[in-house]
PDB file of C-alpha atoms in Angstrom:
ATOM      1  CA  MET A   1      38.562  -5.663  36.240  1.00 42.00           C
ATOM      2  CA  PHE A   2      40.221  -8.579  34.469  1.00 42.00           C
ATOM      3  CA  TRP A   3      40.004  -7.140  30.967  1.00 48.00           C
ATOM      4  CA  PRO A   4      43.696  -5.975  30.871  1.00 47.00           C
ATOM      5  CA  LEU A   5      44.840  -9.540  31.671  1.00 43.00           C
ATOM      6  CA  ALA A   6      42.427 -10.979  29.107  1.00 49.00           C
ATOM      7  CA  PHE A   7      43.628  -8.476  26.513  1.00 46.00           C
ATOM      8  CA  ALA A   8      47.285  -9.296  27.237  1.00 45.00           C
ATOM      9  CA  LEU A   9      46.630 -13.027  26.923  1.00 43.00           C
ATOM     10  CA  SER A  10      44.744 -12.464  23.674  1.00 49.00           C
ATOM     11  CA  MET A  11      47.848 -10.798  22.201  1.00 47.00           C
ATOM     12  CA  ILE A  12      49.944 -13.948  22.696  1.00 48.00           C
ATOM     13  CA  PRO A  13      50.254 -15.579  19.255  1.00 52.00           C
ATOM     14  CA  GLY A  14      49.963 -19.139  20.555  1.00 50.00           C
ATOM     15  CA  PRO A  15      48.818 -21.073  23.629  1.00 59.00           C
ATOM     16  CA  LEU A  16      50.855 -20.738  26.796  1.00 61.00           C
ATOM     17  CA  PHE A  17      51.066 -24.545  27.112  1.00 64.00           C
ATOM     18  CA  SER A  18      50.457 -27.409  24.761  1.00 77.00           C
ATOM     19  CA  LEU A  19      47.958 -30.071  25.843  1.00 75.00           C
ATOM     20  CA  PRO A  20      50.665 -32.578  26.932  1.00 78.00           C
ATOM     21  CA  GLN A  21      52.452 -29.858  28.938  1.00 77.00           C
ATOM     22  CA  LEU A  22      49.191 -28.820  30.563  1.00 75.00           C
ATOM     23  CA  LEU A  23      48.429 -32.424  31.521  1.00 74.00           C
ATOM     24  CA  LEU A  24      51.894 -32.825  33.029  1.00 76.00           C
ATOM     25  CA  LEU A  25      51.423 -29.657  35.101  1.00 79.00           C
ATOM     26  CA  LEU A  26      47.960 -30.687  36.264  1.00 81.00           C
ATOM     27  CA  SER A  27      48.756 -34.373  36.864  1.00 82.00           C
ATOM     28  CA  PRO A  28      49.741 -33.906  40.554  1.00 85.00           C
ATOM     29  CA  PHE A  29      46.411 -32.201  41.232  1.00 86.00           C
ATOM     30  CA  LEU A  30      44.562 -34.887  39.303  1.00 85.00           C
ATOM     31  CA  ALA A  31      46.440 -37.478  41.352  1.00 84.00           C
ATOM     32  CA  MET A  32      45.324 -35.743  44.552  1.00 89.00           C
ATOM     33  CA  ALA A  33      41.709 -35.808  43.370  1.00 89.00           C
ATOM     34  CA  LEU A  34      41.984 -39.479  42.386  1.00 86.00           C
ATOM     35  CA  GLY A  35      43.634 -40.271  45.706  1.00 88.00           C
ATOM     36  CA  ALA A  36      40.842 -38.558  47.605  1.00 92.00           C
ATOM     37  CA  GLY A  37      38.304 -40.495  45.567  1.00 89.00           C
ATOM     38  CA  LEU A  38      40.123 -43.761  46.245  1.00 88.00           C
ATOM     39  CA  LEU A  39      40.178 -43.049  49.977  1.00 91.00           C
ATOM     40  CA  LEU A  40      36.463 -42.208  49.947  1.00 91.00           C
ATOM     41  CA  TYR A  41      35.713 -45.380  48.005  1.00 85.00           C
ATOM     42  CA  GLY A  42      37.793 -47.402  50.481  1.00 88.00           C
ATOM     43  CA  LEU A  43      35.945 -45.870  53.421  1.00 90.00           C
ATOM     44  CA  LEU A  44      32.541 -46.624  51.901  1.00 90.00           C
ATOM     45  CA  TRP A  45      33.685 -50.162  51.041  1.00 85.00           C
ATOM     46  CA  TRP A  46      34.757 -50.750  54.621  1.00 86.00           C
ATOM     47  CA  LEU A  47      31.539 -49.317  56.100  1.00 87.00           C
ATOM     48  CA  ARG A  48      29.446 -51.497  53.811  1.00 85.00           C
ATOM     49  CA  HIS A  49      31.324 -54.751  54.410  1.00 81.00           C
ATOM     50  CA  ARG A  50      32.762 -54.410  57.925  1.00 83.00           C
ATOM     51  CA  HIS A  51      30.193 -56.797  59.431  1.00 83.00           C
ATOM     52  CA  LEU A  52      31.041 -59.570  56.994  1.00 83.00           C
ATOM     53  CA  ALA A  53      33.719 -62.147  57.582  1.00 81.00           C
ATOM     54  CA  ALA A  54      36.945 -61.621  55.706  1.00 79.00           C
ATOM     55  CA  ALA A  55      36.243 -64.611  53.455  1.00 79.00           C
ATOM     56  CA  GLN A  56      32.803 -63.249  52.540  1.00 79.00           C
ATOM     57  CA  ARG A  57      33.934 -59.719  51.675  1.00 82.00           C
ATOM     58  CA  PRO A  58      34.353 -58.834  47.965  1.00 87.00           C
ATOM     59  CA  ARG A  59      37.848 -58.054  46.772  1.00 85.00           C
ATOM     60  CA  PHE A  60      38.880 -54.455  47.235  1.00 85.00           C
ATOM     61  CA  TRP A  61      42.060 -54.575  45.117  1.00 87.00           C
ATOM     62  CA  ARG A  62      40.524 -55.306  41.785  1.00 87.00           C
ATOM     63  CA  LEU A  63      42.007 -54.254  38.463  1.00 90.00           C
ATOM     64  CA  SER A  64      40.269 -50.846  38.540  1.00 87.00           C
ATOM     65  CA  THR A  65      41.354 -49.944  42.081  1.00 87.00           C
ATOM     66  CA  THR A  66      44.905 -51.188  41.421  1.00 89.00           C
ATOM     67  CA  VAL A  67      45.216 -49.078  38.274  1.00 90.00           C
ATOM     68  CA  LEU A  68      43.757 -46.097  40.140  1.00 88.00           C
ATOM     69  CA  ALA A  69      46.273 -46.535  42.981  1.00 89.00           C
ATOM     70  CA  LEU A  70      49.158 -46.744  40.505  1.00 90.00           C
ATOM     71  CA  LEU A  71      47.965 -43.543  38.834  1.00 88.00           C
ATOM     72  CA  VAL A  72      47.819 -41.813  42.214  1.00 90.00           C
ATOM     73  CA  LEU A  73      51.322 -43.047  43.044  1.00 91.00           C
ATOM     74  CA  ALA A  74      52.735 -41.904  39.689  1.00 89.00           C
ATOM     75  CA  GLY A  75      51.070 -38.502  39.999  1.00 87.00           C
ATOM     76  CA  GLY A  76      52.431 -38.100  43.521  1.00 88.00           C
ATOM     77  CA  VAL A  77      55.974 -38.952  42.441  1.00 92.00           C
ATOM     78  CA  TRP A  78      55.705 -36.535  39.509  1.00 88.00           C
ATOM     79  CA  GLY A  79      54.413 -33.875  41.897  1.00 88.00           C
ATOM     80  CA  LEU A  80      57.505 -34.329  44.071  1.00 91.00           C
ATOM     81  CA  VAL A  81      59.703 -34.011  40.968  1.00 91.00           C
ATOM     82  CA  LEU A  82      57.914 -30.769  39.993  1.00 89.00           C
ATOM     83  CA  LEU A  83      58.256 -29.422  43.534  1.00 90.00           C
ATOM     84  CA  TRP A  84      61.987 -30.188  43.531  1.00 92.00           C
ATOM     85  CA  LYS A  85      62.345 -28.506  40.129  1.00 91.00           C
ATOM     86  CA  LEU A  86      60.440 -25.419  41.310  1.00 90.00           C
ATOM     87  CA  GLN A  87      62.724 -25.178  44.341  1.00 92.00           C
ATOM     88  CA  GLN A  88      65.723 -25.371  42.015  1.00 93.00           C
ATOM     89  CA  ILE A  89      64.323 -22.586  39.834  1.00 93.00           C
ATOM     90  CA  SER A  90      63.521 -20.440  42.877  1.00 93.00           C
ATOM     91  CA  HIS A  91      67.053 -20.936  44.198  1.00 93.00           C
ATOM     92  CA  ASP A  92      68.572 -20.048  40.818  1.00 94.00           C
ATOM     93  CA  VAL A  93      66.446 -16.883  40.568  1.00 94.00           C
ATOM     94  CA  GLU A  94      67.454 -15.838  44.099  1.00 94.00           C
ATOM     95  CA  LEU A  95      71.137 -16.540  43.386  1.00 94.00           C
ATOM     96  CA  ARG A  96      71.133 -14.560  40.134  1.00 95.00           C
ATOM     97  CA  ALA A  97      69.344 -11.636  41.800  1.00 95.00           C
ATOM     98  CA  HIS A  98      71.978 -11.673  44.562  1.00 95.00           C
ATOM     99  CA  TYR A  99      74.849 -11.544  42.052  1.00 95.00           C
ATOM    100  CA  ARG A 100      73.174  -8.774  40.039  1.00 96.00           C
ATOM    101  CA  GLN A 101      72.533  -6.602  43.077  1.00 96.00           C
ATOM    102  CA  SER A 102      76.090  -7.175  44.288  1.00 96.00           C
ATOM    103  CA  ARG A 103      77.262  -5.574  41.036  1.00 96.00           C
ATOM    104  CA  GLU A 104      74.652  -2.794  41.085  1.00 97.00           C
ATOM    105  CA  GLN A 105      75.487  -1.304  44.505  1.00 97.00           C
ATOM    106  CA  PHE A 106      79.113  -1.770  45.516  1.00 97.00           C
ATOM    107  CA  VAL A 107      82.350  -0.130  46.600  1.00 97.00           C
ATOM    108  CA  LEU A 108      84.817   0.119  43.732  1.00 97.00           C
ATOM    109  CA  PRO A 109      87.667  -2.330  44.472  1.00 96.00           C
ATOM    110  CA  ARG A 110      90.263  -0.413  42.427  1.00 96.00           C
ATOM    111  CA  ASP A 111      90.693   2.719  40.334  1.00 97.00           C
ATOM    112  CA  PHE A 112      88.610   2.380  37.197  1.00 97.00           C
ATOM    113  CA  GLN A 113      88.515   4.473  34.033  1.00 97.00           C
ATOM    114  CA  TYR A 114      85.015   4.966  32.688  1.00 97.00           C
ATOM    115  CA  GLY A 115      85.196   6.909  29.451  1.00 96.00           C
ATOM    116  CA  GLU A 116      87.132  10.088  30.175  1.00 96.00           C
ATOM    117  CA  LEU A 117      86.768   9.804  33.949  1.00 97.00           C
ATOM    118  CA  VAL A 118      89.012   7.863  36.332  1.00 97.00           C
ATOM    119  CA  ILE A 119      86.958   6.944  39.400  1.00 97.00           C
ATOM    120  CA  PRO A 120      89.105   6.268  42.484  1.00 97.00           C
ATOM    121  CA  GLN A 121      89.128   3.065  44.486  1.00 97.00           C
ATOM    122  CA  GLY A 122      86.686   3.075  47.401  1.00 97.00           C
ATOM    123  CA  SER A 123      84.016   5.098  45.599  1.00 98.00           C
ATOM    124  CA  LEU A 124      80.412   4.021  46.153  1.00 98.00           C
ATOM    125  CA  ILE A 125      78.823   2.964  42.859  1.00 98.00           C
ATOM    126  CA  ASN A 126      75.174   2.667  41.800  1.00 98.00           C
ATOM    127  CA  ARG A 127      74.587   1.221  38.342  1.00 97.00           C
ATOM    128  CA  TYR A 128      72.232  -0.937  36.310  1.00 96.00           C
ATOM    129  CA  ASP A 129      73.481  -3.244  33.572  1.00 95.00           C
ATOM    130  CA  ALA A 130      70.638  -4.723  31.522  1.00 93.00           C
ATOM    131  CA  PHE A 131      73.075  -7.332  30.151  1.00 94.00           C
ATOM    132  CA  ASP A 132      74.007  -8.685  33.582  1.00 95.00           C
ATOM    133  CA  ASN A 133      72.205 -12.029  33.689  1.00 93.00           C
ATOM    134  CA  GLY A 134      73.276 -12.842  37.227  1.00 93.00           C
ATOM    135  CA  GLU A 135      76.362 -14.877  36.383  1.00 93.00           C
ATOM    136  CA  PRO A 136      78.563 -15.766  39.382  1.00 93.00           C
ATOM    137  CA  GLN A 137      81.322 -13.517  38.007  1.00 93.00           C
ATOM    138  CA  ARG A 138      81.601 -10.768  35.422  1.00 93.00           C
ATOM    139  CA  PRO A 139      84.513  -8.476  34.528  1.00 93.00           C
ATOM    140  CA  LEU A 140      84.632  -5.309  36.595  1.00 95.00           C
ATOM    141  CA  GLY A 141      82.660  -2.641  34.745  1.00 95.00           C
ATOM    142  CA  LEU A 142      80.551   0.463  35.196  1.00 97.00           C
ATOM    143  CA  ARG A 143      78.247   0.137  32.194  1.00 95.00           C
ATOM    144  CA  GLY A 144      74.902   1.668  33.101  1.00 95.00           C
ATOM    145  CA  LEU A 145      76.427   3.987  35.727  1.00 97.00           C
ATOM    146  CA  ARG A 146      73.693   5.958  37.515  1.00 97.00           C
ATOM    147  CA  SER A 147      75.398   7.683  40.419  1.00 97.00           C
ATOM    148  CA  VAL A 148      78.637   7.623  42.374  1.00 98.00           C
ATOM    149  CA  ARG A 149      79.918   9.061  45.635  1.00 98.00           C
ATOM    150  CA  PHE A 150      83.637   9.532  45.197  1.00 98.00           C
ATOM    151  CA  ALA A 151      86.114   8.320  47.794  1.00 97.00           C
ATOM    152  CA  GLN A 152      87.837  11.698  47.413  1.00 97.00           C
ATOM    153  CA  PRO A 153      87.064  14.868  45.428  1.00 97.00           C
ATOM    154  CA  VAL A 154      87.372  14.273  41.698  1.00 97.00           C
ATOM    155  CA  GLN A 155      87.482  16.778  38.871  1.00 96.00           C
ATOM    156  CA  VAL A 156      84.613  16.166  36.470  1.00 96.00           C
ATOM    157  CA  ALA A 157      83.872  18.537  33.570  1.00 94.00           C
ATOM    158  CA  GLY A 158      86.315  21.009  35.104  1.00 92.00           C
ATOM    159  CA  VAL A 159      84.475  20.938  38.459  1.00 95.00           C
ATOM    160  CA  TRP A 160      85.664  19.445  41.749  1.00 97.00           C
ATOM    161  CA  ALA A 161      82.909  17.113  42.916  1.00 97.00           C
ATOM    162  CA  THR A 162      82.163  14.697  45.746  1.00 98.00           C
ATOM    163  CA  ALA A 163      79.240  12.940  44.045  1.00 98.00           C
ATOM    164  CA  MET A 164      77.833  12.591  40.551  1.00 98.00           C
ATOM    165  CA  GLU A 165      74.561  11.652  38.930  1.00 97.00           C
ATOM    166  CA  THR A 166      74.478  10.792  35.236  1.00 96.00           C
ATOM    167  CA  SER A 167      70.803  11.289  34.352  1.00 91.00           C
ATOM    168  CA  PRO A 168      70.202  14.146  34.767  1.00 92.00           C
ATOM    169  CA  ALA A 169      73.863  15.140  34.725  1.00 95.00           C
ATOM    170  CA  ARG A 170      74.675  16.981  37.952  1.00 96.00           C
ATOM    171  CA  LEU A 171      77.586  17.180  40.372  1.00 97.00           C
ATOM    172  CA  GLU A 172      77.761  17.765  44.109  1.00 97.00           C
ATOM    173  CA  LEU A 173      80.411  20.433  44.562  1.00 97.00           C
ATOM    174  CA  ALA A 174      83.391  19.701  46.800  1.00 97.00           C
ATOM    175  CA  ARG A 175      84.295  23.371  47.361  1.00 96.00           C
ATOM    176  CA  ASN A 176      83.318  26.930  46.489  1.00 97.00           C
ATOM    177  CA  GLN A 177      84.257  27.475  42.870  1.00 96.00           C
ATOM    178  CA  LYS A 178      83.584  29.516  39.774  1.00 95.00           C
ATOM    179  CA  ILE A 179      82.375  27.419  36.843  1.00 94.00           C
ATOM    180  CA  SER A 180      82.592  28.536  33.229  1.00 92.00           C
ATOM    181  CA  PRO A 181      81.620  28.774  30.461  1.00 93.00           C
ATOM    182  CA  VAL A 182      77.880  28.942  31.136  1.00 92.00           C
ATOM    183  CA  PHE A 183      75.271  27.801  28.631  1.00 91.00           C
ATOM    184  CA  HIS A 184      71.574  28.495  28.202  1.00 90.00           C
ATOM    185  CA  PHE A 185      68.902  27.183  25.849  1.00 89.00           C
ATOM    186  CA  ASP A 186      68.274  29.452  22.870  1.00 85.00           C
ATOM    187  CA  ARG A 187      64.984  28.637  21.150  1.00 88.00           C
ATOM    188  CA  GLN A 188      65.982  30.561  18.035  1.00 84.00           C
ATOM    189  CA  ALA A 189      69.246  28.698  17.475  1.00 83.00           C
ATOM    190  CA  ASN A 190      69.660  25.750  15.128  1.00 82.00           C
ATOM    191  CA  ASP A 191      67.178  27.123  12.561  1.00 80.00           C
ATOM    192  CA  GLY A 192      64.438  27.492  15.142  1.00 80.00           C
ATOM    193  CA  TYR A 193      64.840  24.007  16.628  1.00 85.00           C
ATOM    194  CA  GLY A 194      66.691  25.394  19.648  1.00 85.00           C
ATOM    195  CA  ALA A 195      70.092  24.510  21.070  1.00 86.00           C
ATOM    196  CA  TRP A 196      72.295  25.004  24.114  1.00 88.00           C
ATOM    197  CA  VAL A 197      74.598  27.938  23.425  1.00 89.00           C
ATOM    198  CA  LEU A 198      76.960  30.174  25.399  1.00 88.00           C
ATOM    199  CA  ASP A 199      75.123  32.534  27.709  1.00 87.00           C
ATOM    200  CA  PRO A 200      76.308  36.074  26.880  1.00 89.00           C
ATOM    201  CA  ARG A 201      74.910  37.438  30.151  1.00 91.00           C
ATOM    202  CA  ARG A 202      76.909  35.168  32.476  1.00 92.00           C
ATOM    203  CA  SER A 203      80.639  34.686  32.224  1.00 91.00           C
ATOM    204  CA  HIS A 204      80.672  32.167  35.068  1.00 92.00           C
ATOM    205  CA  LEU A 205      78.644  30.684  37.907  1.00 93.00           C
ATOM    206  CA  ALA A 206      79.711  31.360  41.504  1.00 95.00           C
ATOM    207  CA  CYS A 207      78.731  28.093  43.176  1.00 96.00           C
ATOM    208  CA  ARG A 208      79.120  27.102  46.803  1.00 96.00           C
ATOM    209  CA  GLN A 209      80.297  23.875  48.383  1.00 96.00           C
ATOM    210  CA  GLY A 210      77.476  21.324  48.667  1.00 95.00           C
ATOM    211  CA  GLU A 211      75.426  22.851  45.870  1.00 96.00           C
ATOM    212  CA  HIS A 212      74.655  20.913  42.706  1.00 96.00           C
ATOM    213  CA  ALA A 213      75.969  21.994  39.334  1.00 96.00           C
ATOM    214  CA  TRP A 214      73.643  20.994  36.494  1.00 96.00           C
ATOM    215  CA  PHE A 215      74.954  20.128  33.056  1.00 96.00           C
ATOM    216  CA  GLU A 216      73.515  19.497  29.630  1.00 93.00           C
ATOM    217  CA  ALA A 217      75.100  16.273  28.389  1.00 92.00           C
ATOM    218  CA  PRO A 218      74.845  15.964  24.591  1.00 90.00           C
ATOM    219  CA  LEU A 219      74.051  12.632  23.008  1.00 87.00           C
ATOM    220  CA  ILE A 220      77.075  10.836  21.597  1.00 88.00           C
ATOM    221  CA  PRO A 221      76.307   9.361  18.163  1.00 87.00           C
ATOM    222  CA  TYR A 222      76.935   5.677  17.521  1.00 86.00           C
ATOM    223  CA  ASP A 223      75.821   2.924  15.150  1.00 87.00           C
ATOM    224  CA  ILE A 224      72.527   1.817  16.679  1.00 88.00           C
ATOM    225  CA  GLN A 225      71.998  -1.042  14.228  1.00 88.00           C
ATOM    226  CA  ALA A 226      75.472  -2.483  14.796  1.00 87.00           C
ATOM    227  CA  GLU A 227      75.036  -2.407  18.593  1.00 86.00           C
ATOM    228  CA  PHE A 228      71.390  -3.473  18.727  1.00 90.00           C
ATOM    229  CA  GLY A 229      70.985  -6.220  21.306  1.00 88.00           C
ATOM    230  CA  LYS A 230      74.610  -5.929  22.399  1.00 90.00           C
ATOM    231  CA  PRO A 231      76.113  -4.329  25.520  1.00 91.00           C
ATOM    232  CA  GLY A 232      77.557  -0.871  24.982  1.00 91.00           C
ATOM    233  CA  PRO A 233      81.273  -0.206  25.397  1.00 94.00           C
ATOM    234  CA  ASP A 234      82.685  -0.072  28.913  1.00 94.00           C
ATOM    235  CA  GLY A 235      85.922   1.001  30.532  1.00 95.00           C
ATOM    236  CA  PRO A 236      87.970   3.609  28.645  1.00 95.00           C
ATOM    237  CA  ASP A 237      85.785   3.071  25.547  1.00 95.00           C
ATOM    238  CA  ALA A 238      82.551   3.958  27.334  1.00 95.00           C
ATOM    239  CA  ARG A 239      80.510   6.778  25.828  1.00 95.00           C
ATOM    240  CA  PHE A 240      81.039   9.000  28.868  1.00 96.00           C
ATOM    241  CA  ARG A 241      82.639  12.340  28.021  1.00 96.00           C
ATOM    242  CA  PRO A 242      82.182  15.019  30.699  1.00 96.00           C
ATOM    243  CA  SER A 243      84.437  17.315  28.669  1.00 94.00           C
ATOM    244  CA  GLN A 244      81.431  17.837  26.366  1.00 94.00           C
ATOM    245  CA  TRP A 245      79.062  18.751  29.193  1.00 95.00           C
ATOM    246  CA  ALA A 246      77.673  22.290  29.315  1.00 94.00           C
ATOM    247  CA  VAL A 247      77.009  23.792  32.755  1.00 95.00           C
ATOM    248  CA  THR A 248      73.634  25.528  33.020  1.00 94.00           C
ATOM    249  CA  ARG A 249      73.021  26.368  36.686  1.00 94.00           C
ATOM    250  CA  CYS A 250      73.838  25.720  40.340  1.00 95.00           C
ATOM    251  CA  GLU A 251      71.221  25.064  42.999  1.00 93.00           C
ATOM    252  CA  SER A 252      70.573  23.223  46.270  1.00 87.00           C
ATOM    253  CA  ASP A 253      66.777  22.915  46.270  1.00 84.00           C
ATOM    254  CA  TRP A 254      66.311  19.905  44.026  1.00 87.00           C
ATOM    255  CA  GLY A 255      67.361  17.343  46.627  1.00 88.00           C
ATOM    256  CA  PRO A 256      70.504  15.308  47.296  1.00 92.00           C
ATOM    257  CA  ILE A 257      72.126  13.002  44.791  1.00 95.00           C
ATOM    258  CA  GLN A 258      70.841   9.541  45.663  1.00 94.00           C
ATOM    259  CA  VAL A 259      73.608   6.977  46.064  1.00 97.00           C
ATOM    260  CA  GLU A 260      72.313   3.811  47.707  1.00 96.00           C
ATOM    261  CA  PRO A 261      74.641   2.067  50.177  1.00 97.00           C
ATOM    262  CA  ALA A 262      76.607  -0.955  49.046  1.00 96.00           C
ATOM    263  CA  TYR A 263      74.617  -4.170  48.932  1.00 96.00           C
ATOM    264  CA  ASN A 264      75.615  -6.423  51.826  1.00 93.00           C
ATOM    265  CA  GLY A 265      73.187  -9.320  51.453  1.00 91.00           C
ATOM    266  CA  THR A 266      74.607 -12.804  51.938  1.00 87.00           C
ATOM    267  CA  GLY A 267      72.371 -14.502  49.377  1.00 88.00           C
ATOM    268  CA  PRO A 268      71.852 -18.297  49.322  1.00 90.00           C
ATOM    269  CA  ALA A 269      74.242 -20.500  51.273  1.00 89.00           C
ATOM    270  CA  ASP A 270      76.180 -21.532  48.160  1.00 89.00           C
ATOM    271  CA  ALA A 271      76.658 -17.955  46.868  1.00 91.00           C
ATOM    272  CA  GLN A 272      80.279 -17.003  46.283  1.00 89.00           C
ATOM    273  CA  THR A 273      81.600 -13.716  47.637  1.00 87.00           C
ATOM    274  CA  GLN A 274      83.786 -12.721  44.663  1.00 89.00           C
ATOM    275  CA  VAL A 275      81.458 -11.422  41.931  1.00 92.00           C
ATOM    276  CA  TRP A 276      84.131  -9.792  39.742  1.00 91.00           C
ATOM    277  CA  GLY A 277      86.220 -11.935  37.458  1.00 85.00           C
ATOM    278  CA  PRO A 278      86.429 -13.411  33.960  1.00 80.00           C
ATOM    279  CA  LEU A 279      83.146 -14.266  32.272  1.00 66.00           C
ATOM    280  CA  ARG A 280      83.079 -17.951  31.373  1.00 57.00           C
ATOM    281  CA  PRO A 281      82.266 -18.782  27.732  1.00 51.00           C
ATOM    282  CA  ASP A 282      79.269 -20.841  28.892  1.00 47.00           C
ATOM    283  CA  ALA A 283      77.932 -18.147  31.233  1.00 48.00           C
ATOM    284  CA  GLU A 284      75.201 -17.120  28.809  1.00 43.00           C
ATOM    285  CA  ASP A 285      73.899 -20.700  28.420  1.00 39.00           C
TER     286      ASP A 285
END
């Protein structure tokens, strides 16, 4: 049952720890073992010599026992240092997770243009930004937008909507409306590779309030090599163009658009409440 872990460890090109690092990590446990041995030795020494007068007893604190006690003391102090460092790391991880989640599920503090779409203030946002490292503050952005529940009906791709999901692209309709033009997938188009083309059999879709309009969102080309390892554009420059979406159907059976409520966790005691702001030059360090 442990073969996947063994296989994963075997793929690591080098050891997880060098010998000095391993000794430093294990030194508190070695100190505990030495301390237990010293206590056992002291107990046996006392049981063996308790009936003798103090002047007749052999010395307990010889060079060997003194060195052993110093090793135990040093290992114990180092163990406390490691424990303090682990608590620091745990606190930092918790704080960064709090800041990230505060920027993943939130209420938009002001109107914000994301690509072609202006999202009104008060809208509920769900997003995931892989480049958010949990800094205390980052500039307001919607990179990695997943879903949104608008504060008021918004026109997206020519459709009045109350909520939106980006993958797959679908809109929750704010009112009864006719949507056109309608597209369907033609397997014979594009030299047999298939493509979304105008549906000659349907001039429009008659969709009802509360239904979901589904769209085919084409990929927007960009220079992958130039942007590799870098965050994609945000704000008005974001690659979000609903005007290019092609409506394919309306339905209400798939399930609601999931928009999680705004994150309201307090985080650690020293967490700051304002998570939007300028990104410090040293924030990535």
